[in-house]
Coordinates of N, CA and C in Angstrom, one line a residue:
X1 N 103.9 93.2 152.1 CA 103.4 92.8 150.8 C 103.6 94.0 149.9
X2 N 104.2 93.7 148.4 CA 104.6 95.2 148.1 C 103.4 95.1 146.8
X3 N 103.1 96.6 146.2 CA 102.1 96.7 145.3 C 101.4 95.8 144.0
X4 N 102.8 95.1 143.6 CA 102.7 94.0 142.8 C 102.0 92.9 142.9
X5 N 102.2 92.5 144.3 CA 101.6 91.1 145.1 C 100.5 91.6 145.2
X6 N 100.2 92.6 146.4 CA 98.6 93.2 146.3 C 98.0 93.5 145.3
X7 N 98.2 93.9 144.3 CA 97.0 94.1 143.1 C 97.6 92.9 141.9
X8 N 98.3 91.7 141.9 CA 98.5 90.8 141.1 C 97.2 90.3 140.2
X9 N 96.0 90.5 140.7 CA 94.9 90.0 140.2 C 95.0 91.2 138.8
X10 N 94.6 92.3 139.7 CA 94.1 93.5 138.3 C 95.1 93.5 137.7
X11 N 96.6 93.9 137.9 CA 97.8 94.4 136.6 C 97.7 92.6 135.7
X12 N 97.2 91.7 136.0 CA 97.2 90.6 135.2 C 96.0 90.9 134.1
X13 N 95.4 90.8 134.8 CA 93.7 91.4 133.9 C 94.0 92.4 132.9
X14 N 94.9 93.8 133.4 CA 94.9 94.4 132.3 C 96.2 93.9 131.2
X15 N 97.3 93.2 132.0 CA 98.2 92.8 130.9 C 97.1 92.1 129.6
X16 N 96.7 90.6 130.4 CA 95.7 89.7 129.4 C 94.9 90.3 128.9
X17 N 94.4 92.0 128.9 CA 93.3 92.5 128.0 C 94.6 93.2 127.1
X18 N 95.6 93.9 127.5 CA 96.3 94.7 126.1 C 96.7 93.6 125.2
X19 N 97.2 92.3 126.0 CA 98.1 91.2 124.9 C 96.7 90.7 123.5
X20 N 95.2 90.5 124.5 CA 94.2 90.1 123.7 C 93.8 91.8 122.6
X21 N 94.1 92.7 122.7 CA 93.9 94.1 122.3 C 95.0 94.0 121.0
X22 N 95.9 93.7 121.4 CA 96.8 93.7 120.1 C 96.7 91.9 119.6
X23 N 96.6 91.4 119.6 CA 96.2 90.3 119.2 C 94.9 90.4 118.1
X24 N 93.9 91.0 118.5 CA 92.6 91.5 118.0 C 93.5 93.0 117.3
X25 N 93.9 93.6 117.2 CA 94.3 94.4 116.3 C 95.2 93.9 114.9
X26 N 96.2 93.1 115.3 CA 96.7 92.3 114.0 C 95.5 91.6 113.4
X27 N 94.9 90.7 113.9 CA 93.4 90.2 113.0 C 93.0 91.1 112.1
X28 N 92.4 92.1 112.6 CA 91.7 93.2 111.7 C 92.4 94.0 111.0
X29 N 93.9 94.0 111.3 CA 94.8 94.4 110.0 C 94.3 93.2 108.8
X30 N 95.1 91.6 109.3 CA 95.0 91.0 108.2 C 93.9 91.3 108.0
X31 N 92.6 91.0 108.1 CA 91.5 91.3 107.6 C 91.3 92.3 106.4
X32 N 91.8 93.4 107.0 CA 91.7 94.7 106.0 C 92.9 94.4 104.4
X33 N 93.7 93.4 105.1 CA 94.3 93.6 104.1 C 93.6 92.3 103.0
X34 N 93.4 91.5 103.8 CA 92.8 90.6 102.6 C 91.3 91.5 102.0
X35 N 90.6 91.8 102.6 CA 89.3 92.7 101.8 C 90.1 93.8 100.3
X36 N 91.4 94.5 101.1 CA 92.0 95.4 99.6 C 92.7 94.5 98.7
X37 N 93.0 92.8 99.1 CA 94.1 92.1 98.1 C 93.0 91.1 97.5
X38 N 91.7 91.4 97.5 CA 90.3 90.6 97.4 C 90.2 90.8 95.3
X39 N 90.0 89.9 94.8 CA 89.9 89.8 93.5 C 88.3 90.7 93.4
X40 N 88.3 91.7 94.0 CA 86.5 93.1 93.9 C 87.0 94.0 93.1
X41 N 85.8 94.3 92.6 CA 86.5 95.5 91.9 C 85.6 96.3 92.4
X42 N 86.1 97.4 93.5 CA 85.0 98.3 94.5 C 84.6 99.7 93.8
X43 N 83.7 100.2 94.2 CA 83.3 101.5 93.3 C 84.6 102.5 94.3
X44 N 85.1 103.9 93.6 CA 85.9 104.7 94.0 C 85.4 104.7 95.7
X45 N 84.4 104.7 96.1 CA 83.9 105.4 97.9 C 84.0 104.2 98.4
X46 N 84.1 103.0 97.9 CA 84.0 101.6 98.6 C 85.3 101.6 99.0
X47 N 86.2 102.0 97.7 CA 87.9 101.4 97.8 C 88.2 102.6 99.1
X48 N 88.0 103.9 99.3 CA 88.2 104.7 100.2 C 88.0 104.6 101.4
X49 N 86.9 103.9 101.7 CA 86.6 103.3 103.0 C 87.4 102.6 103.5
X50 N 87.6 101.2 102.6 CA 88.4 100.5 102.9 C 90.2 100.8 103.1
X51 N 90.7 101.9 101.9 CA 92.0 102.4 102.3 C 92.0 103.2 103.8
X52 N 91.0 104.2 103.6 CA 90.8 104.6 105.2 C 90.9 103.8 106.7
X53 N 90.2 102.7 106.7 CA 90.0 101.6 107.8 C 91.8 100.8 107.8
X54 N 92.2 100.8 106.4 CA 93.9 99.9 106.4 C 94.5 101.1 106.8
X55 N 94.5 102.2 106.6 CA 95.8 103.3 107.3 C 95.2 104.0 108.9
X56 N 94.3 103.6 109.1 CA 93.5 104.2 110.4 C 94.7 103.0 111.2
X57 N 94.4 101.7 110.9 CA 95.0 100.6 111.3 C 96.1 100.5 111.4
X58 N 97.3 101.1 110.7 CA 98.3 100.8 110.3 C 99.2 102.1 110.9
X59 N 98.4 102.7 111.3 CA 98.8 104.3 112.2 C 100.2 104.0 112.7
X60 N 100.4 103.5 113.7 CA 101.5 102.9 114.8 C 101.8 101.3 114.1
X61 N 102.7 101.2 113.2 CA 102.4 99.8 112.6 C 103.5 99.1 114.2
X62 N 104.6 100.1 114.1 CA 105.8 99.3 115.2 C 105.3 98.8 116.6
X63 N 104.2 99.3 117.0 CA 103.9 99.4 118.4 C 104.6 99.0 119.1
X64 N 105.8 100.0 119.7 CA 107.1 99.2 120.0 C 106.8 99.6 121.8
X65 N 105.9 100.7 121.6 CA 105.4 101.1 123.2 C 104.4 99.7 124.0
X66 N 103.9 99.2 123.3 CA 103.0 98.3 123.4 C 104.0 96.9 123.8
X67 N 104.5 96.5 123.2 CA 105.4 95.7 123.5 C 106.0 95.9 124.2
X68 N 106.9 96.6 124.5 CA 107.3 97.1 125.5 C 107.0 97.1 126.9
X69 N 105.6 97.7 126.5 CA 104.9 97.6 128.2 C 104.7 96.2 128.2
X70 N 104.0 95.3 127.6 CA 103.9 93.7 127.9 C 105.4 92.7 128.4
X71 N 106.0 93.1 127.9 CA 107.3 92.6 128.2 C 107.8 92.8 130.0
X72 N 107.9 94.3 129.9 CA 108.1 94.8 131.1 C 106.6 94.2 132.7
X73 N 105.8 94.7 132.1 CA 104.5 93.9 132.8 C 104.8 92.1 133.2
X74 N 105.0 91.5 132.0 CA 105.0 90.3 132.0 C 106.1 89.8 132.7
X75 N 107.4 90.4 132.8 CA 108.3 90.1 133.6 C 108.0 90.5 135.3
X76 N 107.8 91.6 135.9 CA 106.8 91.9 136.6 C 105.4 90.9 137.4
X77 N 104.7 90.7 136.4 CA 103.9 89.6 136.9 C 104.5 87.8 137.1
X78 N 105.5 87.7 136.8 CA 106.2 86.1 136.5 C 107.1 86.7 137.4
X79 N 107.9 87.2 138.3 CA 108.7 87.4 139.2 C 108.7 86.2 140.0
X80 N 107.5 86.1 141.0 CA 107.8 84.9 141.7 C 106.2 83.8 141.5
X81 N 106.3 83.5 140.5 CA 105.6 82.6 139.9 C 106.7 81.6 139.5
X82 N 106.3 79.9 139.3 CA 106.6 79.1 138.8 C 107.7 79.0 137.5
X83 N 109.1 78.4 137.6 CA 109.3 78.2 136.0 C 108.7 78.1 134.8
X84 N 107.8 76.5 135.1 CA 106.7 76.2 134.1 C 106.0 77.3 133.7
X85 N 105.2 78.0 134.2 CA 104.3 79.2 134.4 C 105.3 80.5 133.5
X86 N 106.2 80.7 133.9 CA 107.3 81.8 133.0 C 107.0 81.6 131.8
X87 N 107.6 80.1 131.6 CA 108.1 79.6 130.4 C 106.9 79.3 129.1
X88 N 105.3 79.3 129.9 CA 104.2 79.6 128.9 C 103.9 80.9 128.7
X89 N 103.8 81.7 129.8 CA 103.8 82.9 129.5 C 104.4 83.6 128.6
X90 N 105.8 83.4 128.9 CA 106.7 84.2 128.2 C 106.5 84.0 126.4
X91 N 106.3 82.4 126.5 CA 105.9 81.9 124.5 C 105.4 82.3 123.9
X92 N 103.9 82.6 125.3 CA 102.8 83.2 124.6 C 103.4 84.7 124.0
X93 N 103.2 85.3 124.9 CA 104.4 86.5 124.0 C 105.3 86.6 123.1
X94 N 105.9 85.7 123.3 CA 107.1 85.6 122.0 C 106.2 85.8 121.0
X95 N 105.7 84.5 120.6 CA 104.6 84.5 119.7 C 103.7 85.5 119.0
X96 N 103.1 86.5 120.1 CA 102.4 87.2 119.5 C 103.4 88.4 119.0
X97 N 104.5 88.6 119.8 CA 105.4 89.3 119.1 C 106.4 88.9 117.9
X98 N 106.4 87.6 117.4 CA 107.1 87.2 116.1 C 105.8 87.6 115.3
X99 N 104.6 87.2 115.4 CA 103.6 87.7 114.6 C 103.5 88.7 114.0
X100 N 103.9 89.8 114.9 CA 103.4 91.5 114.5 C 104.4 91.5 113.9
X101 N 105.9 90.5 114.1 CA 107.3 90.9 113.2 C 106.9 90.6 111.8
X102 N 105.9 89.8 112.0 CA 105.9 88.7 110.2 C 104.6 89.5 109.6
X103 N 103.8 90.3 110.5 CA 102.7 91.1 109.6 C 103.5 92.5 108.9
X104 N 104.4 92.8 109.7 CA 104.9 94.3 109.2 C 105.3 94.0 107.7
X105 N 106.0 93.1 107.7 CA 106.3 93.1 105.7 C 105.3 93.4 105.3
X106 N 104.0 92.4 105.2 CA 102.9 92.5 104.7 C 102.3 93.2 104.6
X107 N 102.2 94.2 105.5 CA 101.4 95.7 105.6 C 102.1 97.0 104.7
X108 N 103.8 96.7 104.7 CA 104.0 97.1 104.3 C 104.0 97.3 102.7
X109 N 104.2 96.4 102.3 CA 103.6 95.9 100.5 C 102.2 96.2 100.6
X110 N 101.3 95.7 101.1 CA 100.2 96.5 101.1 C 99.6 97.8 100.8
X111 N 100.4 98.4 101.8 CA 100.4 100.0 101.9 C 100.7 100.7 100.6
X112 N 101.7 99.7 100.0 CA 102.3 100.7 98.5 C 101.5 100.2 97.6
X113 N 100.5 98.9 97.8 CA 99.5 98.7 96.4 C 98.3 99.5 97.1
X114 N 98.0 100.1 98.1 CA 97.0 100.6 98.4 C 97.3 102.1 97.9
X115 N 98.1 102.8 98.1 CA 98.6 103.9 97.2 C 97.7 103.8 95.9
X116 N 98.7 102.8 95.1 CA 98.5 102.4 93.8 C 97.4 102.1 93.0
X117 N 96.7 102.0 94.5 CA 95.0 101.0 93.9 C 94.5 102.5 93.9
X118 N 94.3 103.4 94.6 CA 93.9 104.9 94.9 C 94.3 105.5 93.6
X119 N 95.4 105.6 93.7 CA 95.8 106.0 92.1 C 95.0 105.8 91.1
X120 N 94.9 105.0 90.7 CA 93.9 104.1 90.1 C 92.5 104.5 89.8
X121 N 92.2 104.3 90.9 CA 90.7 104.6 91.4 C 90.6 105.8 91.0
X122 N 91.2 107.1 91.4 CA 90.8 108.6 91.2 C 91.0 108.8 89.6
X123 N 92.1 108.0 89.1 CA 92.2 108.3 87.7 C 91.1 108.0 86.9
X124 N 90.3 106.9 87.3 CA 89.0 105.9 86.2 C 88.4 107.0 86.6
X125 N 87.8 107.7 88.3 CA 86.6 108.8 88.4 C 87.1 110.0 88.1
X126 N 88.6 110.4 87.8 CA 88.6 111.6 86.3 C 88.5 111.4 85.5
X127 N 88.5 110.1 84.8 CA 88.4 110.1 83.7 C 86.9 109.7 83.2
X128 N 86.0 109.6 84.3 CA 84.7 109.2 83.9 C 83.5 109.8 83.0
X129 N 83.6 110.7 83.7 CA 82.7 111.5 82.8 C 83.4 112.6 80.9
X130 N 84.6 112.1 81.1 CA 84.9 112.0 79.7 C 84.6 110.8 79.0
X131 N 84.4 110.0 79.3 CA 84.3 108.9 79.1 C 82.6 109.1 78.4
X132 N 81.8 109.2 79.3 CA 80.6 109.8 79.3 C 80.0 110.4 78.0
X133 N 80.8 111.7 78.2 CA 80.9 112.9 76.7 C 81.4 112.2 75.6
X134 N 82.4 111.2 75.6 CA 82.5 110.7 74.2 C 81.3 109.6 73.5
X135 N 80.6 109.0 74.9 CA 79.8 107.9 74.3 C 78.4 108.7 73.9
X136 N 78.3 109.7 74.1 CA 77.4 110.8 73.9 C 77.5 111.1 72.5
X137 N 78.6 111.7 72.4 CA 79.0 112.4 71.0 C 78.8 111.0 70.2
X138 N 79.7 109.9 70.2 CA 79.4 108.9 69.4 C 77.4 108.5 69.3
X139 N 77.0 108.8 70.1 CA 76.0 108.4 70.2 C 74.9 109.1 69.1
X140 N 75.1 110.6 69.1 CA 74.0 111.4 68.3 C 75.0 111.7 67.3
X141 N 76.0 110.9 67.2 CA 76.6 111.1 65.6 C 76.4 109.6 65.0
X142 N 75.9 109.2 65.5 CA 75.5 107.9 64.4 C 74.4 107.4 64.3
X143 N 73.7 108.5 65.1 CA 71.9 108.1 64.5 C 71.8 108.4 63.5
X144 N 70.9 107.5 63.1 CA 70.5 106.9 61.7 C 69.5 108.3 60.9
X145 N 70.1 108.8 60.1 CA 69.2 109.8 59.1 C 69.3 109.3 57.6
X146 N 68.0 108.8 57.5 CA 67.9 108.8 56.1 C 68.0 109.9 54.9
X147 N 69.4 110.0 54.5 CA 69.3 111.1 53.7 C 68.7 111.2 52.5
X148 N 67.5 111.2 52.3 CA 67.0 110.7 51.5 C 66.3 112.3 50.6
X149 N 66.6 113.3 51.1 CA 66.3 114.6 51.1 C 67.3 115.3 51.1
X150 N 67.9 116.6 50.6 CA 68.8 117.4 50.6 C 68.7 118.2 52.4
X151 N 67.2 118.3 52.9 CA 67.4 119.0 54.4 C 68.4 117.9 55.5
X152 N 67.8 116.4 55.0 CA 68.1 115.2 55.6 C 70.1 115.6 55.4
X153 N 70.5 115.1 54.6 CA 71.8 115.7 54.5 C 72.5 117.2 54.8
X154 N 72.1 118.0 55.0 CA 72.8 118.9 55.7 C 72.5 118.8 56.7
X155 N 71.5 118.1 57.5 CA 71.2 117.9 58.8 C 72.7 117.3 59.3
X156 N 72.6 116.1 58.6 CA 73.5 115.2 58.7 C 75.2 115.7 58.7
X157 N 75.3 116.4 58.1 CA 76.7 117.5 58.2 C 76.7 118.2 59.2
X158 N 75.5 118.9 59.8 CA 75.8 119.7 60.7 C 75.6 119.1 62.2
X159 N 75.3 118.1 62.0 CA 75.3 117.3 63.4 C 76.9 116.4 63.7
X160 N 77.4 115.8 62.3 CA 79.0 115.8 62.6 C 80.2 116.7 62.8
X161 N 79.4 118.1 61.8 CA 80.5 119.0 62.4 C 80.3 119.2 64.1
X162 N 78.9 119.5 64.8 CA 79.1 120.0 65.7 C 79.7 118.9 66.7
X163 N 79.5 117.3 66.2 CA 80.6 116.6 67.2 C 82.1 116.7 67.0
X164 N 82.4 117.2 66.4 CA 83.7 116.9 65.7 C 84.4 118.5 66.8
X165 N 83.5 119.4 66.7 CA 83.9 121.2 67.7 C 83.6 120.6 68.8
X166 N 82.9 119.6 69.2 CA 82.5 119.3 70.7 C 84.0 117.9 71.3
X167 N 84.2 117.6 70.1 CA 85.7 116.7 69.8 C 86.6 117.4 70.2
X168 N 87.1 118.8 69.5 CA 87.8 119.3 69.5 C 87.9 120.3 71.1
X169 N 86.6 120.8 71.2 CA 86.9 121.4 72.7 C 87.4 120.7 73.9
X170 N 87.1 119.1 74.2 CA 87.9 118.5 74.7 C 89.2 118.3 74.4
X171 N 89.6 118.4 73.6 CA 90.7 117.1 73.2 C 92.2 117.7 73.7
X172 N 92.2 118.7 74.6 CA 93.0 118.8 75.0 C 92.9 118.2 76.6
X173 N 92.5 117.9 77.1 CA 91.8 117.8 78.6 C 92.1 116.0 78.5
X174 N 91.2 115.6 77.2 CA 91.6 113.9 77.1 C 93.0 113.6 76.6
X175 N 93.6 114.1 75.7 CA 95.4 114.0 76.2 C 95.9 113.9 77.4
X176 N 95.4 115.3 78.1 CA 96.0 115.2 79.4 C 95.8 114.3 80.3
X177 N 94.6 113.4 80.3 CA 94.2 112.6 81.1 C 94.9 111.3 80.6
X178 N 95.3 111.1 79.2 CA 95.9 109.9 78.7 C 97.4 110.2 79.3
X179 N 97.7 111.4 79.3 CA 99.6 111.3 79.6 C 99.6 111.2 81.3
X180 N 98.5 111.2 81.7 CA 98.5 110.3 83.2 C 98.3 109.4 84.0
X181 N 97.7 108.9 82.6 CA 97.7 107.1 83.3 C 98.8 106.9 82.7
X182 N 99.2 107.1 81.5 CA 100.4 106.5 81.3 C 101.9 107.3 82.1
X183 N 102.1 107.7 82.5 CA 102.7 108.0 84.0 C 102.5 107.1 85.2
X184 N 101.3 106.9 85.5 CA 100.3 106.1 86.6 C 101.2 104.2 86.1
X185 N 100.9 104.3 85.1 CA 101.4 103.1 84.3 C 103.0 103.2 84.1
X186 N 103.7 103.9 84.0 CA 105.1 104.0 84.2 C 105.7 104.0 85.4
X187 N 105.1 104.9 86.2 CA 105.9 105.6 87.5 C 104.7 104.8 88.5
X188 N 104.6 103.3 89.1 CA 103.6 103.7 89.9 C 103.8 103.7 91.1
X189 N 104.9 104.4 91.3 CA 105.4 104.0 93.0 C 105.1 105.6 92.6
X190 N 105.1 106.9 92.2 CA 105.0 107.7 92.6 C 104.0 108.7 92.3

């Protein structure tokens, strides 16, 4: 009796756990991908998580070793077993291997709006707290002073000059951040 026939039980068991192992690994791709292709609009650490969990996943997208071993195994285990019995076997496999053929596009397009989405993301959290500073400045430049007094009006000058210097010490920093989305928005493959 040669090694095959004697342990036929276990090398089956572990074939039917790697075939169910990548079977359960495509799942939780799609999954990942429908959560990032999800109409959410995630805070910057949510979307991160989630890009993290899609490229943790997508590590080995070919798994061509994997395949490989199942093929090799499964021919191995079907040696002297039944036609009928081959001929499900073998489908079953087909199958899960046309699958991983028909996810790779998908992952792949994925992967470039997951870039893209990141892109994105980091640009709105640099640009946040400018964002911030301007609604600020707008803010204590248009409270309401009744100038109804000469102190009341110079108040009132000296509180738009100093937004107008607090304008100006940004306003090179907020260009810069405008000539990069618009880049972001031109170039977004790169």
């Amino acid at each position: 009796m040669s090694f095959w026939q004697e342990n036929y039980q276990f090398i089956k068991e572990v074939y039917e756990m790697r075939h169910s192992k990548m079977a359960e690994w495509m799942e939780n791709v799609e999954k990942a991908i429908a959560r990032i292709m999800a109409d959410k609009v995630y805070t910057s650490a949510e979307f991160k998580r989630e890009r993290d969990t899609f490229n943790s996943l997508c590590k080995d997208l070919e798994r061509t070793e994997v395949k490989k071993w199942l093929a090799q195994i499964l021919e191995i285990l079907m040696a002297e077993r039944a036609k009928d019995q081959k001929k499900t076997e073998g489908d079953k496999l087909d199958a899960l291997i046309q699958k991983h053929e028909e996810l790779i596009p998908s992952v792949q397009k994925t992967a470039v709006m997951v870039d893209l989405y990141w892109k994105c993301y980091a640009y709105g959290d640099e640009l946040k707290p400018h964002v911030e500073f301007l609604d600020g400045i707008m803010l204590s430049s248009t409270r309401e002073i009744a100038p109804s007094c000469i102190e009341n009006v110079d108040e009132l000058i000296e509180r738009q000059e100093k937004s107008l210097q607090q304008l100006d010490a940004k306003r090179n920093v907020v260009v810069d951040l405008i000539d990069k989305g618009k880049v972001i928005l031109q170039h977004p493959e790169k």
